[in-house]
PDB file of C-alpha atoms and ligand atoms in Angstrom:
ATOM      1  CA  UNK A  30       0.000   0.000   0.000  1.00 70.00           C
ATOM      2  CA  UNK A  31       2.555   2.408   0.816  1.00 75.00           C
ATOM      3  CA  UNK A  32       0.925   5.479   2.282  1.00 77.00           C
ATOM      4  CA  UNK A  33       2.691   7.660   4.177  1.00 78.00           C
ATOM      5  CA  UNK A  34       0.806  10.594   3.279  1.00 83.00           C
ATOM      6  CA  UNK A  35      -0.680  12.795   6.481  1.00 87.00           C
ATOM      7  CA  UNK A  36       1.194  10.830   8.933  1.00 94.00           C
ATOM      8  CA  UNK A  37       2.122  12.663  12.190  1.00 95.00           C
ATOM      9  CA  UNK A  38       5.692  14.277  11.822  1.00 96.00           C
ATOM     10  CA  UNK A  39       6.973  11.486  14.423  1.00 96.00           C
ATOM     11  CA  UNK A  40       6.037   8.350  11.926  1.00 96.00           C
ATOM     12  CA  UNK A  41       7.631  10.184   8.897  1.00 96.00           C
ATOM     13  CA  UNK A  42      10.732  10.393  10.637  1.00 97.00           C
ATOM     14  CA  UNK A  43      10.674   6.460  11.851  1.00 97.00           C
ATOM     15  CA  UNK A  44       9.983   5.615   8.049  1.00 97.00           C
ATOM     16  CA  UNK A  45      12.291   7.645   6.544  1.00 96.00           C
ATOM     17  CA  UNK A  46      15.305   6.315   9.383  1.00 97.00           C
ATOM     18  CA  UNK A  47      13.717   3.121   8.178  1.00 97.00           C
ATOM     19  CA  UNK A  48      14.338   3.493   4.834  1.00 96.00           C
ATOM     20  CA  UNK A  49      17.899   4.110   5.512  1.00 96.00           C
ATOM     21  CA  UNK A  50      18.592   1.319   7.372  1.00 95.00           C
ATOM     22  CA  UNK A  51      20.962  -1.450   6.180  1.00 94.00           C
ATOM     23  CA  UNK A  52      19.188  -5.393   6.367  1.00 95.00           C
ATOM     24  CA  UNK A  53      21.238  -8.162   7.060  1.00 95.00           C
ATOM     25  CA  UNK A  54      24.187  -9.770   5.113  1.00 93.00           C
ATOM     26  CA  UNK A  55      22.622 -13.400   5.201  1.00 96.00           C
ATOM     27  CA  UNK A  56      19.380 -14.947   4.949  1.00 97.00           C
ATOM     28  CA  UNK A  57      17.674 -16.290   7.646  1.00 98.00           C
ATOM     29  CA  UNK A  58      16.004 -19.120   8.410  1.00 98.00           C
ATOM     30  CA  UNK A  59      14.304 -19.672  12.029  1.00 98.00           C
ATOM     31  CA  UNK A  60      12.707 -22.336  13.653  1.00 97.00           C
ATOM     32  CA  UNK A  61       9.662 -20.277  15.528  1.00 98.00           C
ATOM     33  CA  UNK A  62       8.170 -20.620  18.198  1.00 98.00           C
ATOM     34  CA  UNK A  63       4.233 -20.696  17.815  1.00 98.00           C
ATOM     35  CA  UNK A  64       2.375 -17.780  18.818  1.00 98.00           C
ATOM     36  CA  UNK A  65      -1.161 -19.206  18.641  1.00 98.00           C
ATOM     37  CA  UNK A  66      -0.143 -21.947  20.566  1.00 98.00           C
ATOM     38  CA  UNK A  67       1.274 -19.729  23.517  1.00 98.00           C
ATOM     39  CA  UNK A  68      -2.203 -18.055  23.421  1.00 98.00           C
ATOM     40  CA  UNK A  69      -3.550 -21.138  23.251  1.00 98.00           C
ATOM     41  CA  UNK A  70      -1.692 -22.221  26.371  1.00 98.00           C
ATOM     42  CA  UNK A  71      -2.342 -19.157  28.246  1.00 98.00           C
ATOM     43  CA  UNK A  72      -6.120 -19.700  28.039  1.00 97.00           C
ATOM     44  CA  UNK A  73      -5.543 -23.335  29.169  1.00 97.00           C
ATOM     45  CA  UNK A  74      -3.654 -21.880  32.454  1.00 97.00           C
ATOM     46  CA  UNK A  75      -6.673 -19.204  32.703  1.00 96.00           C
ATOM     47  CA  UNK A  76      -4.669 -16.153  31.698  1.00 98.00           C
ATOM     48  CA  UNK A  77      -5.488 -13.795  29.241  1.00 98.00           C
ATOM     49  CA  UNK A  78      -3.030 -13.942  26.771  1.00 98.00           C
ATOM     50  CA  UNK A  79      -1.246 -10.561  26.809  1.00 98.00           C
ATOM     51  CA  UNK A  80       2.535 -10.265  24.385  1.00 99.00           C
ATOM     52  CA  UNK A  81       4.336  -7.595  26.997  1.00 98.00           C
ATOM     53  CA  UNK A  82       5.956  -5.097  24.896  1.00 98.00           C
ATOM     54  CA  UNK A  83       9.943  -4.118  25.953  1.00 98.00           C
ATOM     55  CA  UNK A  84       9.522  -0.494  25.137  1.00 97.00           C
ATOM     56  CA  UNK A  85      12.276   1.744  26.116  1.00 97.00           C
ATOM     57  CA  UNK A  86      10.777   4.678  25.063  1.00 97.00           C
ATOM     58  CA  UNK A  87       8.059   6.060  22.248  1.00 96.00           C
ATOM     59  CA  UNK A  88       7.124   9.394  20.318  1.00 95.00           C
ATOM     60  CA  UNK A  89       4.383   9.085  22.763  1.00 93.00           C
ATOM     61  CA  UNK A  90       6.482   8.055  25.850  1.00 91.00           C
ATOM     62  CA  UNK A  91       7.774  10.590  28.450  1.00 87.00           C
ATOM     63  CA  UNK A  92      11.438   9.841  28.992  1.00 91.00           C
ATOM     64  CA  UNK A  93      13.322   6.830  28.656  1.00 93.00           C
ATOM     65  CA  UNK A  94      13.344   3.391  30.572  1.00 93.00           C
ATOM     66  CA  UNK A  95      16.935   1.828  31.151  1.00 91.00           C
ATOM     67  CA  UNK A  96      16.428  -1.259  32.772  1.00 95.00           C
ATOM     68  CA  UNK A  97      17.785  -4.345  30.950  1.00 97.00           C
ATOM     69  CA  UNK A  98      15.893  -5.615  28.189  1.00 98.00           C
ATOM     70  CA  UNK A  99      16.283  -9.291  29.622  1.00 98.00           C
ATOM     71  CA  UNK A 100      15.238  -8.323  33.118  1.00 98.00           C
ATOM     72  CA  UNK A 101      12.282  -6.828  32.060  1.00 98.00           C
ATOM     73  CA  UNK A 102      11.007  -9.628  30.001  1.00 98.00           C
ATOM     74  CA  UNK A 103      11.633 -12.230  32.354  1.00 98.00           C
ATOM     75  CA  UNK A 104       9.410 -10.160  34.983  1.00 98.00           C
ATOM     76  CA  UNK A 105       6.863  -9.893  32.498  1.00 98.00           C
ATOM     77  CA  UNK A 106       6.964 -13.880  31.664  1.00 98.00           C
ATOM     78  CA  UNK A 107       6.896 -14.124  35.593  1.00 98.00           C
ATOM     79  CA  UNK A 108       3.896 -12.128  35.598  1.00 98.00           C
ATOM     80  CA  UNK A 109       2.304 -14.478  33.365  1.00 98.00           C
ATOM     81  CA  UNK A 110       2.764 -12.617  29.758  1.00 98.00           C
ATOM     82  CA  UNK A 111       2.433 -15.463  26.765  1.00 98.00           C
ATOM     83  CA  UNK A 112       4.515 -13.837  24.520  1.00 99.00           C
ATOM     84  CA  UNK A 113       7.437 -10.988  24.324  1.00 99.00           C
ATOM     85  CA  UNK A 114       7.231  -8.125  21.477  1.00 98.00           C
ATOM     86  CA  UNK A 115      10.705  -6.224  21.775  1.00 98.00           C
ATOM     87  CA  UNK A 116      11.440  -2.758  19.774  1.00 98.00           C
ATOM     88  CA  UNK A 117      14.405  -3.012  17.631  1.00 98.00           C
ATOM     89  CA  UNK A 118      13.619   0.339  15.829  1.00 97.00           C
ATOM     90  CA  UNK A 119      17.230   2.220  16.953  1.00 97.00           C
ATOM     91  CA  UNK A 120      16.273   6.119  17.019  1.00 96.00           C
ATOM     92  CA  UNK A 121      12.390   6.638  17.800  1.00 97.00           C
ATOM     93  CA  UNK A 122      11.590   3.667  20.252  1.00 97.00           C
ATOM     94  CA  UNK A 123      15.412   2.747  21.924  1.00 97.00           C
ATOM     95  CA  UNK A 124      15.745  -0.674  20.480  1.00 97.00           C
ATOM     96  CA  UNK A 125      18.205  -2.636  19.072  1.00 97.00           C
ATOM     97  CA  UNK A 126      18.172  -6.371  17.760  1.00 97.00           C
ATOM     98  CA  UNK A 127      20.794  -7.352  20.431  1.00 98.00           C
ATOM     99  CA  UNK A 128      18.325  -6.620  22.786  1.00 98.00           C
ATOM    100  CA  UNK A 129      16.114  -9.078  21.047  1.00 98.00           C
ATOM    101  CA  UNK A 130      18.655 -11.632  20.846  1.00 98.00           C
ATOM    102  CA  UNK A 131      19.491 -11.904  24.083  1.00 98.00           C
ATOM    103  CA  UNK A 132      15.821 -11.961  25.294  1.00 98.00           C
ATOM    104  CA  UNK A 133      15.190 -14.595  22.926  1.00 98.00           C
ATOM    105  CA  UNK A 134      17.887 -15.925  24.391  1.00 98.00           C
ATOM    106  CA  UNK A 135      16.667 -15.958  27.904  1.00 98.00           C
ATOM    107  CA  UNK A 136      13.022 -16.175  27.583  1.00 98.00           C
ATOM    108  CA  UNK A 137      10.919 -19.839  26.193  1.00 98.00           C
ATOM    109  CA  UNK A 138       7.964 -17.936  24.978  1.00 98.00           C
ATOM    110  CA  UNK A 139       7.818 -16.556  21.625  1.00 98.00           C
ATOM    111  CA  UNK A 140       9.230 -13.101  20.723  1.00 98.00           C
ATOM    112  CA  UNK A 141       7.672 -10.566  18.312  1.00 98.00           C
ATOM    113  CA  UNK A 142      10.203  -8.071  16.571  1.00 98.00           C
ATOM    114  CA  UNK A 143       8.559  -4.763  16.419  1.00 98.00           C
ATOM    115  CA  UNK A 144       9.736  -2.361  14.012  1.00 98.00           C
ATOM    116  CA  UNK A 145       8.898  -0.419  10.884  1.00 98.00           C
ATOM    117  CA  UNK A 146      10.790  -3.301   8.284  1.00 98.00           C
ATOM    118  CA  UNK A 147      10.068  -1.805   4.476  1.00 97.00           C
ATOM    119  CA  UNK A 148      12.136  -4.515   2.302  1.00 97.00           C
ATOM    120  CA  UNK A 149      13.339  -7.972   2.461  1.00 97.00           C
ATOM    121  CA  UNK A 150      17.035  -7.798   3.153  1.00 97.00           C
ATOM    122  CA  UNK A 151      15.566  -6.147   6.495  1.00 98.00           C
ATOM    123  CA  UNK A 152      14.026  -9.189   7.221  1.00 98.00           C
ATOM    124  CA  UNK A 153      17.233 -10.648   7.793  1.00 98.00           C
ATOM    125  CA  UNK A 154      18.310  -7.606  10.375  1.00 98.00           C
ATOM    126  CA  UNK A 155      17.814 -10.261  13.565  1.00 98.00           C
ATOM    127  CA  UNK A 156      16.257 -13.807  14.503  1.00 98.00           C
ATOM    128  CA  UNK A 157      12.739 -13.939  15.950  1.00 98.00           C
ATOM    129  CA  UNK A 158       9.628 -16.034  16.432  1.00 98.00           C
ATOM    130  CA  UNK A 159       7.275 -13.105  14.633  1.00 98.00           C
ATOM    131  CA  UNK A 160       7.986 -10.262  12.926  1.00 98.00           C
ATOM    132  CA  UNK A 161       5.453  -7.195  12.770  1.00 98.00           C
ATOM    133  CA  UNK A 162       4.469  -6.235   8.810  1.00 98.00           C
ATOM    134  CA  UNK A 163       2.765  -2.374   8.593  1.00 98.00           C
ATOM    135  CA  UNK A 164       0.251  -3.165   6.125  1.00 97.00           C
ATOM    136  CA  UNK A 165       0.009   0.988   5.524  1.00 96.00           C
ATOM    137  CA  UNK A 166       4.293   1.230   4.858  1.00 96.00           C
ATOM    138  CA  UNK A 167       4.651  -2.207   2.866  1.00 96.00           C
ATOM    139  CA  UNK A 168       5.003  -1.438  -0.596  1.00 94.00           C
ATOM    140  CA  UNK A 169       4.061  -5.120  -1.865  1.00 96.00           C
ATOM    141  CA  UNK A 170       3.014  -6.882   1.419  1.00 98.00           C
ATOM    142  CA  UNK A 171       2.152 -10.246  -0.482  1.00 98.00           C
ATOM    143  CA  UNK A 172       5.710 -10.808  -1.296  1.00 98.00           C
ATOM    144  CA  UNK A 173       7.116  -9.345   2.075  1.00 98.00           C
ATOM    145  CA  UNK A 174       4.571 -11.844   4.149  1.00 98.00           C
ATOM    146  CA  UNK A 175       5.736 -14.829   1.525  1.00 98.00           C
ATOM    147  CA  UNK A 176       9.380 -13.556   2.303  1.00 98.00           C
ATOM    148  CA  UNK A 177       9.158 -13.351   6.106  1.00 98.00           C
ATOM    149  CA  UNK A 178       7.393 -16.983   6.096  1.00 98.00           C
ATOM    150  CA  UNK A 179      10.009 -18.633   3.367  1.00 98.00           C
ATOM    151  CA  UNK A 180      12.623 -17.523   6.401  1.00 98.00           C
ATOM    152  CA  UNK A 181      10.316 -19.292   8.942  1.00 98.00           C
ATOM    153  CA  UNK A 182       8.673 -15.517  10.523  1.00 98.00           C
ATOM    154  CA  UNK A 183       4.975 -15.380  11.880  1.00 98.00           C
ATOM    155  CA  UNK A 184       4.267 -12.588   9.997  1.00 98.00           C
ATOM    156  CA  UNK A 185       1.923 -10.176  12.418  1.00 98.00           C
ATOM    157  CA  UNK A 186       0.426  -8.117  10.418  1.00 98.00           C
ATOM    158  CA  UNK A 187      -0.740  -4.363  11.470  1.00 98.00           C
ATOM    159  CA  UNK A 188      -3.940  -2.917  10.155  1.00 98.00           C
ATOM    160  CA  UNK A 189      -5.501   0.425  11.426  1.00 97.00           C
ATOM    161  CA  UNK A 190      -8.520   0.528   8.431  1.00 97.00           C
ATOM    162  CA  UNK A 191     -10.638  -1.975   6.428  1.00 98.00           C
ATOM    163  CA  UNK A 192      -8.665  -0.481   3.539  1.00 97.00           C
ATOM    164  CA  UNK A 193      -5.872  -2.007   5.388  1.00 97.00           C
ATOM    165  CA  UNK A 194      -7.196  -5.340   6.856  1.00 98.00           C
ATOM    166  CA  UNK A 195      -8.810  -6.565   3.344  1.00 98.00           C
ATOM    167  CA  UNK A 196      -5.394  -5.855   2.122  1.00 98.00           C
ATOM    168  CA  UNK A 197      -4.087  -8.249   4.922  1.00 98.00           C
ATOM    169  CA  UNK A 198      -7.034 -10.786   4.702  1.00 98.00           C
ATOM    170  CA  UNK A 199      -6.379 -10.642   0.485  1.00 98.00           C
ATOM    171  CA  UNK A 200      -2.461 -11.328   1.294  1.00 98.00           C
ATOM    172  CA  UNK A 201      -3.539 -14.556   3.167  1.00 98.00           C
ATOM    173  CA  UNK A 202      -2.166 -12.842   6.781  1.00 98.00           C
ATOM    174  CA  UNK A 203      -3.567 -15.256   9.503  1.00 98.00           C
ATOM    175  CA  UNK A 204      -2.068 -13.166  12.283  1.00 98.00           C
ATOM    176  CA  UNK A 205      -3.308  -9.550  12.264  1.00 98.00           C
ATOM    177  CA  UNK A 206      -2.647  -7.305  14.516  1.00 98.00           C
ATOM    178  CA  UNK A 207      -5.398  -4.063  14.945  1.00 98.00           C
ATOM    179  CA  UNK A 208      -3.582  -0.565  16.199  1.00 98.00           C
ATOM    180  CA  UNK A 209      -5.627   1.065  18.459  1.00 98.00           C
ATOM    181  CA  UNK A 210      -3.008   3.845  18.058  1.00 97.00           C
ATOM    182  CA  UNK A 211      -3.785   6.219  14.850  1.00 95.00           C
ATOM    183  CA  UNK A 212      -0.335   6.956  13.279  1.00 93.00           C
ATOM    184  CA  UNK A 213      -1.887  10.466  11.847  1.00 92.00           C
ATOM    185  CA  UNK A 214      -2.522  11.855  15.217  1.00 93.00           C
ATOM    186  CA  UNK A 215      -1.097   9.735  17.692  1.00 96.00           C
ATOM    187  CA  UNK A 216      -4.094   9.327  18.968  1.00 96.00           C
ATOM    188  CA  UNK A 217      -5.282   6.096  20.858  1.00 98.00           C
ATOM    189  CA  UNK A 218      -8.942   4.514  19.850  1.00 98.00           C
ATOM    190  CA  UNK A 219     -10.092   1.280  21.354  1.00 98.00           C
ATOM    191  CA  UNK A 220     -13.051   1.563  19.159  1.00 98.00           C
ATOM    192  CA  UNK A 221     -11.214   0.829  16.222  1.00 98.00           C
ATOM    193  CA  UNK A 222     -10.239  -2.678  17.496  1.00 98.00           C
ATOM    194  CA  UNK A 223     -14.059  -3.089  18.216  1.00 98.00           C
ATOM    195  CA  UNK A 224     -15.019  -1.250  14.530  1.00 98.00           C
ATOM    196  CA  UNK A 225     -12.615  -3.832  12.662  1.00 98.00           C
ATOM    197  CA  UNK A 226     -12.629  -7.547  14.666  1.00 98.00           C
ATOM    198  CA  UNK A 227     -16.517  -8.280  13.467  1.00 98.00           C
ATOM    199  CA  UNK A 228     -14.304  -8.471   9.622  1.00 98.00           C
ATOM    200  CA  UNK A 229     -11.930 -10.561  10.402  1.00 98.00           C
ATOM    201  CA  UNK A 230     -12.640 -14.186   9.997  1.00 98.00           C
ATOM    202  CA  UNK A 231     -12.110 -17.215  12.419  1.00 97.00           C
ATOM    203  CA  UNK A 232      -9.387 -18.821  11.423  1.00 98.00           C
ATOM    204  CA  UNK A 233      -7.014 -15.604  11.717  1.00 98.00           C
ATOM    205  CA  UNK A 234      -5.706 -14.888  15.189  1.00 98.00           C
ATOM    206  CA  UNK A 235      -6.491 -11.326  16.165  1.00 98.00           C
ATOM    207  CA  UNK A 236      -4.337  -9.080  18.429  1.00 99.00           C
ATOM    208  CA  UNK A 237      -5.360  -6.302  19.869  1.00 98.00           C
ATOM    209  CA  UNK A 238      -2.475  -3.639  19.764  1.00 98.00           C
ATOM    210  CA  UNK A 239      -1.847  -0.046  21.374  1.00 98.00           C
ATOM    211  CA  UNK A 240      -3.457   1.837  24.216  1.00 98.00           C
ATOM    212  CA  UNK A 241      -4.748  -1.462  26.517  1.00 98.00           C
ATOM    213  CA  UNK A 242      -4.194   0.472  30.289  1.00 97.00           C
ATOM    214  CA  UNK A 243      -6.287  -1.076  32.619  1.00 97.00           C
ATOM    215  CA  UNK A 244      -8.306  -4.230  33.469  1.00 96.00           C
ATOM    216  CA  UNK A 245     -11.827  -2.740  31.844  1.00 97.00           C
ATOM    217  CA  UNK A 246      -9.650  -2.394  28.788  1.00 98.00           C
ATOM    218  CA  UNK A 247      -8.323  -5.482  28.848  1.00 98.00           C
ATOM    219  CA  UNK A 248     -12.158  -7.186  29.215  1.00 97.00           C
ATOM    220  CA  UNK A 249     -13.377  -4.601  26.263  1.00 98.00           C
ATOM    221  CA  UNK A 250     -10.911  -5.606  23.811  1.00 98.00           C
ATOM    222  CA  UNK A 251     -11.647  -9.707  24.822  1.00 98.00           C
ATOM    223  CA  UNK A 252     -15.376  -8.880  24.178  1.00 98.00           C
ATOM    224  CA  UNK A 253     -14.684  -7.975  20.681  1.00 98.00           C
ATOM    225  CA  UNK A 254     -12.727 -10.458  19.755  1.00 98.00           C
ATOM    226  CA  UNK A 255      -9.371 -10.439  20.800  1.00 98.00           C
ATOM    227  CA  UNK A 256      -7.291 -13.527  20.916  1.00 98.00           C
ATOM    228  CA  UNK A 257      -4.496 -11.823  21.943  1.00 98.00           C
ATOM    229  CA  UNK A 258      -3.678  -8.222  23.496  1.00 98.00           C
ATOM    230  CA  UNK A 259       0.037  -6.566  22.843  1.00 98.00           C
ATOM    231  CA  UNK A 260       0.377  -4.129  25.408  1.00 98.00           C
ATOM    232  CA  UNK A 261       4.125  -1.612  25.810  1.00 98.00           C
ATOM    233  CA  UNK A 262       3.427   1.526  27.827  1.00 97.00           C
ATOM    234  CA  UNK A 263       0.983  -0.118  30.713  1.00 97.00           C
ATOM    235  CA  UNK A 264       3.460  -2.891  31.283  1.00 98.00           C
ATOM    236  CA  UNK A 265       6.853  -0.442  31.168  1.00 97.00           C
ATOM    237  CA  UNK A 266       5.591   1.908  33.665  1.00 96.00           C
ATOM    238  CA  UNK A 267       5.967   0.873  37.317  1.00 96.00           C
ATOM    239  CA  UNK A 268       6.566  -3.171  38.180  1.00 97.00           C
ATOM    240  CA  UNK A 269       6.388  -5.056  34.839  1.00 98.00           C
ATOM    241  CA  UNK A 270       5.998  -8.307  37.011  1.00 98.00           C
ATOM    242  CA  UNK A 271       2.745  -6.752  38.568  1.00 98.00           C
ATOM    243  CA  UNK A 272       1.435  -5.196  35.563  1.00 98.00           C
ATOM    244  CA  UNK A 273       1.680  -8.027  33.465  1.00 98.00           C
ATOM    245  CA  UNK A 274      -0.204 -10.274  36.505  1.00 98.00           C
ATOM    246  CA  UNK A 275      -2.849  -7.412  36.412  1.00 98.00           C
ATOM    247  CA  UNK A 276      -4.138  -7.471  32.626  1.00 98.00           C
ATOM    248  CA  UNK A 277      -3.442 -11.555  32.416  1.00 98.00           C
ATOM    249  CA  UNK A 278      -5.541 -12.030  35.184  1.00 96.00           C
ATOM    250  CA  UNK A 279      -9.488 -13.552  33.536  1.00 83.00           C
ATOM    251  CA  UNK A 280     -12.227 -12.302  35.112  1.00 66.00           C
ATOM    252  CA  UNK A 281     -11.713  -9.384  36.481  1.00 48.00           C
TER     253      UNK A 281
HETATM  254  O1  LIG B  25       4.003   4.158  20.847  1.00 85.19           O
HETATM  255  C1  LIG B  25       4.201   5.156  20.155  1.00 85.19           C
HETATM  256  O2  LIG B  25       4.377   6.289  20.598  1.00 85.19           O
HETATM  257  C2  LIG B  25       4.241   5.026  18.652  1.00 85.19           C
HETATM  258  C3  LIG B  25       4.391   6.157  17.892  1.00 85.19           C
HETATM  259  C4  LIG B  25       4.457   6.063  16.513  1.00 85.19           C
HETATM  260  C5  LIG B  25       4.367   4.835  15.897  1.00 85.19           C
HETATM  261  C6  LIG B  25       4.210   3.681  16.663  1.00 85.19           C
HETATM  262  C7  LIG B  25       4.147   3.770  18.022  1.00 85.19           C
HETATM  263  N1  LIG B  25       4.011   2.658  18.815  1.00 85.19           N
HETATM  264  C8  LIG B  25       4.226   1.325  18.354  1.00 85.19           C
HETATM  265  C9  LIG B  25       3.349   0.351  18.939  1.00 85.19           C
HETATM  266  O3  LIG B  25       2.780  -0.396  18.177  1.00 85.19           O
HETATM  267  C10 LIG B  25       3.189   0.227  20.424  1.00 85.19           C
HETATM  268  O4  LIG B  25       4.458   0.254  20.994  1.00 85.19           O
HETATM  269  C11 LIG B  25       2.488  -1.013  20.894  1.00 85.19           C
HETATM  270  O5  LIG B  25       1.320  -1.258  20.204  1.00 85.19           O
HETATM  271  C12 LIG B  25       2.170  -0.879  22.403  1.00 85.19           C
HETATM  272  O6  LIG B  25       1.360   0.237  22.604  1.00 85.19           O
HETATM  273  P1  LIG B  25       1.089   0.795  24.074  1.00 85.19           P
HETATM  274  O7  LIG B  25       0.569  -0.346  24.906  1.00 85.19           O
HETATM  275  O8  LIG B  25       0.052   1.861  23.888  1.00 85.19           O
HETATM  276  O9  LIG B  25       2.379   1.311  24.595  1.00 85.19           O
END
């Protein structure tokens, strides 16, 4: 799809530092971990399954968290998170892919690589169990999901619009993610979550992305569908081992 036009200042500069970056100098090939399954085992131990976001810091975020990327995700597996979605996006968010490798390292749930990849070679930046796909920025997202699942990637794909989730759906995604978080303003939704899940079929596991702060959240976004909730900012801030017990706690 490829359009950038009338997003916020912050997002053009993360694309266009993204379209500068270098890939990797080899191909890839991974042997993932499954993230339906570790949703699918989270429901079976009565947790909501929540992927805890290692988020040093944001456009959106006040200041910048230091702690050690391994640290925080093994409190965040401790406070029963299902999954791990690290930033490796260098200049906006803080991240780097050592910082993914060595909490894949540590961690036995799968990790999500969050970042803003445009092209192939980037693909082959860093190892991971899933790697996120912006429907919006991806120029030919057919080829870059077929090229992120010949190197053994979940592809998550991120959709903010139905423009942008029958895109997905017609690329054969089967794990979408919906932003909450509208990259024109900045501005966090839930509605849009609830607006898009009645579209998306079955058979594709849904994640609810971007703004989940509390436990009402947390039971809205389940309501509408979600199989899966990535939270960052509400996890980061304060005890990451409480937090994530908070919003993976059922029946609140
Ligand atoms: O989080 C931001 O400020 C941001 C700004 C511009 C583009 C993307 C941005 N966030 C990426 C994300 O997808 C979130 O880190 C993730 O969904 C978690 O969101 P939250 O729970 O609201 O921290």
């Amino acid at each position: 799809m490829n359009e950038i036009e009338g997003v916020a200042p912050e997002v053009e500069s993360i694309l266009a530092a993204a379209a500068e970056r270098e890939g990797g100098t080899s191909r890839l090939a991974v042997s993932a971990r499954s993230f339906p399954e570790a949703f699918a085992a989270a429901e079976s131990e009565g947790r909501v399954p929540v992927i805890a976001e290692v988020k040093p810091t944001s456009p959106t975020t006040d200041g910048e968290h230091d702690e050690d990327p391994v640290a925080l995700a093994e409190s965040m597996v401790a406070g029963g998170a299902a999954a791990i979605s690290v930033l490796t996006e260098p200049d906006h968010f803080g991240g780097s892919p050592d910082a993914l490798t060595a909490v894949r390292e540590a961690v036995s749930v799968p990790v999500l690589r969050k970042d803003f990849v445009l092209r192939e070679d980037q693909l082959d930046a860093v190892a991971a169990d899933a790697v996120l796909l912006i429907a919006r920025f991806v120029d030919d997202l057919p080829s870059l999901i077929e090229a992120a699942r010949d190197r053994g990637f979940q592809p998550l794909v991120e959709v903010h619009s139905t423009t942008e989730l029958d895109a997905a759906l017609d690329a054969g995604a089967d794990l979408v993610g919906v932003n909450n978080r509208d990259l024109t303003k900045l501005e966090v939704d839930l509605s849009t979550f609830e607006e898009l899940a009645p579209r998306v079929p079955d058979d594709v596991t849904l994640v609810a992305e971007s703004g989940i702060t509390n436990q009402a959240d947390v039971r809205r976004m389940r309501e509408a569908g979600a199989d899966a909730l990535l939270v960052g900012t509400a996890i980061m801030d304060g005890d990451p081992e409480t937090n994530a017990r908070r919003l993976t706690t059922q029946d609140q």
